[in-house]
Amino acid sequence: MADAQTATHAPTITRREDYRAPDWRVPEIALDFDLDPASTRVRATLWVERNGVHDAPLRLDGDGLTPASVRVDGADFADWSMDGPALLIPLGGSAHTIETEVVIAPERNTQLQGLYASQGMLCTQCEAEGFRRITFFPDRPDVLSRYKVRMTADKARFPVLLANGDPIAQGDGEDGTHWAEWHDPFPKPSYLFALVAGDLVANRGTFTTMSGRDVALGIWVRAPDLAKTDHALHALKLSMAWDEKVYGREYDLDVFNIVAVDDFNFGAMENKGLNVFNSRYILADPDTATDYDYDAIAAVVAHEYFHNWSGNRITCRDWFQLSLKEGFTVFRDQGFSADQGSAAVKRIEDVRGLRASQFPEDAGPLAHPIRPDEYIEIGNFYTATIYNKGAEVIRMMATILGPEKFRAATDLYFERFDGTAATCEDFVQSMEEGGGVDLTQFRRWYSQAGTPRVSATLAQEGGRARLSLRQSVPPTPGQPVKEPMVLPLKLRLFGAITGRALCEEQLILLDRPEHEVVFENLPETPVLSINRGFSAPVIVETNRTAQDLAFLSAHDDDPFARYEAMQQLMLDTLVASVANGAADHGAVIDAVRNTLGDARMDPAFIAEAVLLPSEAFIGDQMAVVDPEAIFRAREALRADLGRALEGEWRAAYEGAAAERFEYSPAAKGARRISSVALGYIAAGGAADAAELAFAQFERADNMTDRHAALTTLANGVSPLREAALEAFYKRYAGNGLVLDKWFQTQALSSRDDTAQVVEGLVNHPDFTLANPNRARALIGAFSVNQRAFHDISGRGYRFVADQMIALDRLNPQTAAKLIPPLGRWKRFDAARAAKMRAELERIVAAPGLSKDMFEQASKSLD
Ligand code: TRP
Ligand code: ZN
């Protein structure tokens, strides 16, 4: 097997403009697996057809494969050759049958791409280029084939054998083996191939589609986990119904299976009829999963299910089109989640996520457009830009079209491109035709990287107000000069005295560098509410005063705009405090008191609105990030809020106490506000804060409350901290997903000794880099703990670089995801920047570095 990495110092760059249709098509493939963790024999039969007039040989991608035999049209064939890892077969006719045989070793596959072993089961992960680690094939998304799969395995070890499509036949073989055959009638690209073999049980259900077909649903897990699968199964049924109702999309096979695996590089994978999931996005019960986990499970189940249409029925022509399926599918799953509970809270969470991961990406060395122009390793382009900015771009088109036309346009898209490998351009054209709009200039969202900035200045002259809008897009690597974008900005004016709306909400399409809007006959001084609902993924700067922001935080009728106004008020205060060493906290305290006391608002919304911006987001506002000063300013404001509003926090805390656990929007909102209140009570230095947290920790009948209490204690200095961490560890010994929380909570701690604690935890018997969830829980979490990671000594940088180098030898894809925090060196002072660069240089020089890491680390040095 090819797990040994080969140093890639002149890596190949793949370019979008070099796209060419495939020389050979493969309409049919039959795969025959003799499954065994140590040695699996894979026989593939490909029916190939020449595509057009050319004399190119058949090129079959491989990665670490050696052909044990090659046959053409039923006869042994000796004329093949290897071109690096690929197999070349010269062919004379227009159609041939190719048979190859290889042997692979799933148990030695630590990259978790291709066929690998996880906790005694065998499973696959083929997106983006894992199929070539299983068999020789033109491993590109525009080669669509009908798959027949036969699997043979030891019946005792692997009683369950699953693959894409429908089960056709099964039986017992010799020597304790059994076999199963699955056929998938829908032509699909190789990245959607999947098989699973293991000792699994299913939580079964059925869904009757809108045309009356029954679909057999199964959530497959190891027997002890069966009781934790009801929520995922329920979410699956809700998703299937939602896609019928909202997009008119019906499921198309007789079975839909999901398998949960513990070792997985991403969240989950949409393989046709056989989704494979990271177990953290399936398993939940009140004792082990937080409300956040429950929501994430429903969102990921929906996301992967929605890919059946946006990804599988219509796939991507090439990997540069990745946002075609990912941006659209994220937009679809966001809509689903918004419909399950509070749409306002969902929008707040999504925007917070965008600002935490996508804005920094767009402002840093790895910035790329949602349709990139080139890559070295496609695995590095499963980014917040492709996924989340991609979703924002779809959202803007939906906003411009309006709901009816957007639905007509998606219907047209699904109808026209069904069964094909399509492009982003195909999608935009469908929007234009179905919506009757011209998106020529809007297309710049696909080609220009960087977060646009809008400055909005409102000037009043008597009964008139003039709104001056100005846009600019910052330079990004390879794109020094930018053209103006189309920015859909929802805005409204409110009267500063009465709080009444002075006009209807308007949608302005800002498509020039500068634009002016005049409002006439205003009866009172207007206050500007802009980018309502976050209608455009941009940074808005306004000339609004602290008073205006406080006013909007109390009176705006758009809950997102209320949240934004409060955030901006907090941010302005914190930035001033960092600059001056202190700031007047009065306006923030008053605004928070107001929001907390607003009985009309949903507690779930209030809980989000009263949270301070993260340390990282405060840093993003500054020319040079000062992690210590930001930490101190934020802690000081938290402490003041905690003290000044102690009575309010205690009332909110006690008012939210529940009799028994329930998973409902109202109960979730109550738990959320109580966790936030507990945090503020502790921040204010209340003498009983640790006892309060510890009592909650012990009494809790659910993980949300228990984990909130643990987090509060883990950030503090009380001796109860150790007791809680130890009790938590003992209670959940053997539960990997909960142990991840135990590691992560310590890595995110705001204590002074976090770096030291984390360095010790890598030697903990439960720590391993081989499990991606565990590696992310400790190393990934620590590297986004801004103050701890950026300790002036540089020990945080050194530690994370050491771990990344070690992880790269096992799992390059997961290791490379950890590069971005180090790559932000330009945002820090010279002393930190030099230390961060030195670590990146050490990584680039590491012997045997993967191309994944090479691409991310070397680009981060530029
Ligand atoms: N298509 C998957 C999703 O969006 C992403 C994914 C899962 C993936 N596993 C992967 C991408 C491995 C690259 C490599 O849900
Ligand atoms: Zn996806």
PDB file of N, CA, C and O in Angstrom, residues 28-69:
ATOM      1  N   GLU A  28     -20.366   0.990 -17.809  1.00  0.00           N
ATOM      2  CA  GLU A  28     -20.665  -0.081 -16.847  1.00  0.00           C
ATOM      3  C   GLU A  28     -19.393  -0.508 -16.142  1.00  0.00           C
ATOM      4  O   GLU A  28     -18.313  -0.548 -16.747  1.00  0.00           O
ATOM      5  N   ILE A  29     -19.545  -0.885 -14.883  1.00  0.00           N
ATOM      6  CA  ILE A  29     -18.426  -1.473 -14.139  1.00  0.00           C
ATOM      7  C   ILE A  29     -18.970  -2.550 -13.204  1.00  0.00           C
ATOM      8  O   ILE A  29     -20.042  -2.370 -12.612  1.00  0.00           O
ATOM      9  N   ALA A  30     -18.234  -3.650 -13.101  1.00  0.00           N
ATOM     10  CA  ALA A  30     -18.550  -4.694 -12.112  1.00  0.00           C
ATOM     11  C   ALA A  30     -17.333  -4.835 -11.201  1.00  0.00           C
ATOM     12  O   ALA A  30     -16.197  -4.925 -11.678  1.00  0.00           O
ATOM     13  N   LEU A  31     -17.587  -4.833  -9.910  1.00  0.00           N
ATOM     14  CA  LEU A  31     -16.499  -4.956  -8.926  1.00  0.00           C
ATOM     15  C   LEU A  31     -16.743  -6.195  -8.084  1.00  0.00           C
ATOM     16  O   LEU A  31     -17.871  -6.456  -7.665  1.00  0.00           O
ATOM     17  N   ASP A  32     -15.664  -6.924  -7.843  1.00  0.00           N
ATOM     18  CA  ASP A  32     -15.770  -8.146  -7.043  1.00  0.00           C
ATOM     19  C   ASP A  32     -14.705  -8.071  -5.944  1.00  0.00           C
ATOM     20  O   ASP A  32     -13.508  -8.026  -6.249  1.00  0.00           O
ATOM     21  N   PHE A  33     -15.148  -8.017  -4.701  1.00  0.00           N
ATOM     22  CA  PHE A  33     -14.238  -7.847  -3.558  1.00  0.00           C
ATOM     23  C   PHE A  33     -14.156  -9.129  -2.750  1.00  0.00           C
ATOM     24  O   PHE A  33     -15.187  -9.665  -2.342  1.00  0.00           O
ATOM     25  N   ASP A  34     -12.927  -9.587  -2.489  1.00  0.00           N
ATOM     26  CA  ASP A  34     -12.696 -10.600  -1.457  1.00  0.00           C
ATOM     27  C   ASP A  34     -12.187  -9.840  -0.247  1.00  0.00           C
ATOM     28  O   ASP A  34     -10.993  -9.531  -0.164  1.00  0.00           O
ATOM     29  N   LEU A  35     -13.090  -9.534   0.660  1.00  0.00           N
ATOM     30  CA  LEU A  35     -12.760  -8.577   1.720  1.00  0.00           C
ATOM     31  C   LEU A  35     -12.009  -9.233   2.858  1.00  0.00           C
ATOM     32  O   LEU A  35     -12.421 -10.267   3.393  1.00  0.00           O
ATOM     33  N   ASP A  36     -10.915  -8.596   3.222  1.00  0.00           N
ATOM     34  CA  ASP A  36     -10.148  -9.017   4.390  1.00  0.00           C
ATOM     35  C   ASP A  36      -9.304  -7.819   4.812  1.00  0.00           C
ATOM     36  O   ASP A  36      -8.687  -7.181   3.958  1.00  0.00           O
ATOM     37  N   PRO A  37      -9.265  -7.507   6.108  1.00  0.00           N
ATOM     38  CA  PRO A  37      -8.534  -6.312   6.526  1.00  0.00           C
ATOM     39  C   PRO A  37      -7.066  -6.319   6.106  1.00  0.00           C
ATOM     40  O   PRO A  37      -6.514  -5.276   5.746  1.00  0.00           O
ATOM     41  N   ALA A  38      -6.435  -7.478   6.162  1.00  0.00           N
ATOM     42  CA  ALA A  38      -5.007  -7.539   5.841  1.00  0.00           C
ATOM     43  C   ALA A  38      -4.772  -7.558   4.342  1.00  0.00           C
ATOM     44  O   ALA A  38      -3.782  -7.010   3.848  1.00  0.00           O
ATOM     45  N   SER A  39      -5.668  -8.183   3.606  1.00  0.00           N
ATOM     46  CA  SER A  39      -5.419  -8.367   2.184  1.00  0.00           C
ATOM     47  C   SER A  39      -6.747  -8.562   1.458  1.00  0.00           C
ATOM     48  O   SER A  39      -7.384  -9.597   1.588  1.00  0.00           O
ATOM     49  N   THR A  40      -7.132  -7.556   0.720  1.00  0.00           N
ATOM     50  CA  THR A  40      -8.405  -7.593  -0.004  1.00  0.00           C
ATOM     51  C   THR A  40      -8.116  -7.639  -1.497  1.00  0.00           C
ATOM     52  O   THR A  40      -7.375  -6.801  -2.017  1.00  0.00           O
ATOM     53  N   ARG A  41      -8.696  -8.648  -2.170  1.00  0.00           N
ATOM     54  CA  ARG A  41      -8.510  -8.759  -3.620  1.00  0.00           C
ATOM     55  C   ARG A  41      -9.655  -8.030  -4.309  1.00  0.00           C
ATOM     56  O   ARG A  41     -10.818  -8.215  -3.951  1.00  0.00           O
ATOM     57  N   VAL A  42      -9.328  -7.156  -5.249  1.00  0.00           N
ATOM     58  CA  VAL A  42     -10.349  -6.397  -5.971  1.00  0.00           C
ATOM     59  C   VAL A  42     -10.245  -6.720  -7.456  1.00  0.00           C
ATOM     60  O   VAL A  42      -9.215  -6.469  -8.077  1.00  0.00           O
ATOM     61  N   ARG A  43     -11.311  -7.310  -7.991  1.00  0.00           N
ATOM     62  CA  ARG A  43     -11.361  -7.556  -9.436  1.00  0.00           C
ATOM     63  C   ARG A  43     -12.358  -6.584 -10.038  1.00  0.00           C
ATOM     64  O   ARG A  43     -13.490  -6.473  -9.570  1.00  0.00           O
ATOM     65  N   ALA A  44     -11.913  -5.877 -11.066  1.00  0.00           N
ATOM     66  CA  ALA A  44     -12.787  -4.886 -11.707  1.00  0.00           C
ATOM     67  C   ALA A  44     -12.951  -5.229 -13.176  1.00  0.00           C
ATOM     68  O   ALA A  44     -11.974  -5.568 -13.850  1.00  0.00           O
ATOM     69  N   THR A  45     -14.196  -5.143 -13.648  1.00  0.00           N
ATOM     70  CA  THR A  45     -14.455  -5.268 -15.079  1.00  0.00           C
ATOM     71  C   THR A  45     -15.056  -3.954 -15.554  1.00  0.00           C
ATOM     72  O   THR A  45     -16.084  -3.512 -15.036  1.00  0.00           O
ATOM     73  N   LEU A  46     -14.382  -3.327 -16.501  1.00  0.00           N
ATOM     74  CA  LEU A  46     -14.827  -2.028 -17.025  1.00  0.00           C
ATOM     75  C   LEU A  46     -15.241  -2.201 -18.478  1.00  0.00           C
ATOM     76  O   LEU A  46     -14.462  -2.732 -19.282  1.00  0.00           O
ATOM     77  N   TRP A  47     -16.446  -1.777 -18.817  1.00  0.00           N
ATOM     78  CA  TRP A  47     -16.838  -1.736 -20.218  1.00  0.00           C
ATOM     79  C   TRP A  47     -16.564  -0.321 -20.709  1.00  0.00           C
ATOM     80  O   TRP A  47     -17.241   0.630 -20.265  1.00  0.00           O
ATOM     81  N   VAL A  48     -15.560  -0.165 -21.543  1.00  0.00           N
ATOM     82  CA  VAL A  48     -15.119   1.183 -21.919  1.00  0.00           C
ATOM     83  C   VAL A  48     -15.496   1.506 -23.365  1.00  0.00           C
ATOM     84  O   VAL A  48     -15.560   0.618 -24.216  1.00  0.00           O
ATOM     85  N   GLU A  49     -15.759   2.787 -23.615  1.00  0.00           N
ATOM     86  CA  GLU A  49     -16.089   3.247 -24.971  1.00  0.00           C
ATOM     87  C   GLU A  49     -15.265   4.480 -25.301  1.00  0.00           C
ATOM     88  O   GLU A  49     -15.175   5.404 -24.471  1.00  0.00           O
ATOM     89  N   ARG A  50     -14.720   4.478 -26.500  1.00  0.00           N
ATOM     90  CA  ARG A  50     -13.938   5.638 -26.937  1.00  0.00           C
ATOM     91  C   ARG A  50     -14.874   6.842 -27.068  1.00  0.00           C
ATOM     92  O   ARG A  50     -15.971   6.728 -27.603  1.00  0.00           O
ATOM     93  N   ASN A  51     -14.409   7.979 -26.573  1.00  0.00           N
ATOM     94  CA  ASN A  51     -15.234   9.192 -26.606  1.00  0.00           C
ATOM     95  C   ASN A  51     -14.665  10.130 -27.663  1.00  0.00           C
ATOM     96  O   ASN A  51     -13.681  10.819 -27.417  1.00  0.00           O
ATOM     97  N   GLY A  52     -15.251  10.139 -28.869  1.00  0.00           N
ATOM     98  CA  GLY A  52     -14.765  10.997 -29.942  1.00  0.00           C
ATOM     99  C   GLY A  52     -13.652  10.313 -30.733  1.00  0.00           C
ATOM    100  O   GLY A  52     -13.336   9.143 -30.521  1.00  0.00           O
ATOM    101  N   VAL A  53     -13.072  11.088 -31.633  1.00  0.00           N
ATOM    102  CA  VAL A  53     -12.054  10.539 -32.524  1.00  0.00           C
ATOM    103  C   VAL A  53     -10.676  10.914 -31.981  1.00  0.00           C
ATOM    104  O   VAL A  53     -10.317  12.078 -31.915  1.00  0.00           O
ATOM    105  N   HIS A  54      -9.912   9.918 -31.538  1.00  0.00           N
ATOM    106  CA  HIS A  54      -8.568  10.167 -31.011  1.00  0.00           C
ATOM    107  C   HIS A  54      -7.860   8.822 -30.917  1.00  0.00           C
ATOM    108  O   HIS A  54      -8.513   7.772 -31.060  1.00  0.00           O
ATOM    109  N   ASP A  55      -6.550   8.848 -30.702  1.00  0.00           N
ATOM    110  CA  ASP A  55      -5.881   7.559 -30.547  1.00  0.00           C
ATOM    111  C   ASP A  55      -5.194   7.450 -29.186  1.00  0.00           C
ATOM    112  O   ASP A  55      -4.190   6.762 -29.032  1.00  0.00           O
ATOM    113  N   ALA A  56      -5.763   8.152 -28.206  1.00  0.00           N
ATOM    114  CA  ALA A  56      -5.175   8.111 -26.857  1.00  0.00           C
ATOM    115  C   ALA A  56      -5.442   6.754 -26.213  1.00  0.00           C
ATOM    116  O   ALA A  56      -6.505   6.172 -26.395  1.00  0.00           O
ATOM    117  N   PRO A  57      -4.460   6.254 -25.450  1.00  0.00           N
ATOM    118  CA  PRO A  57      -4.684   5.003 -24.735  1.00  0.00           C
ATOM    119  C   PRO A  57      -5.694   5.213 -23.603  1.00  0.00           C
ATOM    120  O   PRO A  57      -6.009   6.350 -23.243  1.00  0.00           O
ATOM    121  N   LEU A  58      -6.170   4.119 -23.053  1.00  0.00           N
ATOM    122  CA  LEU A  58      -7.011   4.195 -21.860  1.00  0.00           C
ATOM    123  C   LEU A  58      -6.097   4.452 -20.673  1.00  0.00           C
ATOM    124  O   LEU A  58      -5.147   3.703 -20.431  1.00  0.00           O
ATOM    125  N   ARG A  59      -6.369   5.543 -19.965  1.00  0.00           N
ATOM    126  CA  ARG A  59      -5.564   5.864 -18.781  1.00  0.00           C
ATOM    127  C   ARG A  59      -6.429   5.639 -17.545  1.00  0.00           C
ATOM    128  O   ARG A  59      -7.481   6.256 -17.389  1.00  0.00           O
ATOM    129  N   LEU A  60      -5.974   4.725 -16.689  1.00  0.00           N
ATOM    130  CA  LEU A  60      -6.721   4.423 -15.476  1.00  0.00           C
ATOM    131  C   LEU A  60      -5.926   4.923 -14.278  1.00  0.00           C
ATOM    132  O   LEU A  60      -4.788   4.499 -14.052  1.00  0.00           O
ATOM    133  N   ASP A  61      -6.519   5.838 -13.506  1.00  0.00           N
ATOM    134  CA  ASP A  61      -5.831   6.354 -12.323  1.00  0.00           C
ATOM    135  C   ASP A  61      -5.642   5.244 -11.299  1.00  0.00           C
ATOM    136  O   ASP A  61      -6.496   4.371 -11.146  1.00  0.00           O
ATOM    137  N   GLY A  62      -4.525   5.318 -10.598  1.00  0.00           N
ATOM    138  CA  GLY A  62      -4.269   4.420  -9.481  1.00  0.00           C
ATOM    139  C   GLY A  62      -3.495   5.210  -8.444  1.00  0.00           C
ATOM    140  O   GLY A  62      -2.908   6.248  -8.757  1.00  0.00           O
ATOM    141  N   ASP A  63      -3.518   4.741  -7.214  1.00  0.00           N
ATOM    142  CA  ASP A  63      -2.729   5.384  -6.174  1.00  0.00           C
ATOM    143  C   ASP A  63      -2.220   4.275  -5.274  1.00  0.00           C
ATOM    144  O   ASP A  63      -2.990   3.700  -4.495  1.00  0.00           O
ATOM    145  N   GLY A  64      -0.964   3.921  -5.452  1.00  0.00           N
ATOM    146  CA  GLY A  64      -0.383   2.849  -4.655  1.00  0.00           C
ATOM    147  C   GLY A  64      -0.812   1.470  -5.095  1.00  0.00           C
ATOM    148  O   GLY A  64      -0.675   0.511  -4.326  1.00  0.00           O
ATOM    149  N   LEU A  65      -1.346   1.336  -6.302  1.00  0.00           N
ATOM    150  CA  LEU A  65      -1.809   0.026  -6.779  1.00  0.00           C
ATOM    151  C   LEU A  65      -0.799  -0.591  -7.734  1.00  0.00           C
ATOM    152  O   LEU A  65      -0.166   0.109  -8.519  1.00  0.00           O
ATOM    153  N   THR A  66      -0.685  -1.920  -7.672  1.00  0.00           N
ATOM    154  CA  THR A  66       0.113  -2.682  -8.633  1.00  0.00           C
ATOM    155  C   THR A  66      -0.826  -3.671  -9.304  1.00  0.00           C
ATOM    156  O   THR A  66      -1.494  -4.436  -8.621  1.00  0.00           O
ATOM    157  N   PRO A  67      -0.888  -3.676 -10.639  1.00  0.00           N
ATOM    158  CA  PRO A  67      -1.799  -4.618 -11.283  1.00  0.00           C
ATOM    159  C   PRO A  67      -1.297  -6.054 -11.130  1.00  0.00           C
ATOM    160  O   PRO A  67      -0.153  -6.356 -11.491  1.00  0.00           O
ATOM    161  N   ALA A  68      -2.149  -6.945 -10.575  1.00  0.00           N
ATOM    162  CA  ALA A  68      -1.793  -8.365 -10.491  1.00  0.00           C
ATOM    163  C   ALA A  68      -2.101  -9.035 -11.815  1.00  0.00           C
ATOM    164  O   ALA A  68      -1.455 -10.013 -12.185  1.00  0.00           O
ATOM    165  N   SER A  69      -3.098  -8.521 -12.533  1.00  0.00           N
ATOM    166  CA  SER A  69      -3.348  -9.022 -13.878  1.00  0.00           C
ATOM    167  C   SER A  69      -4.155  -7.988 -14.645  1.00  0.00           C
ATOM    168  O   SER A  69      -4.884  -7.190 -14.054  1.00  0.00           O
TER     169      SER A  69
END
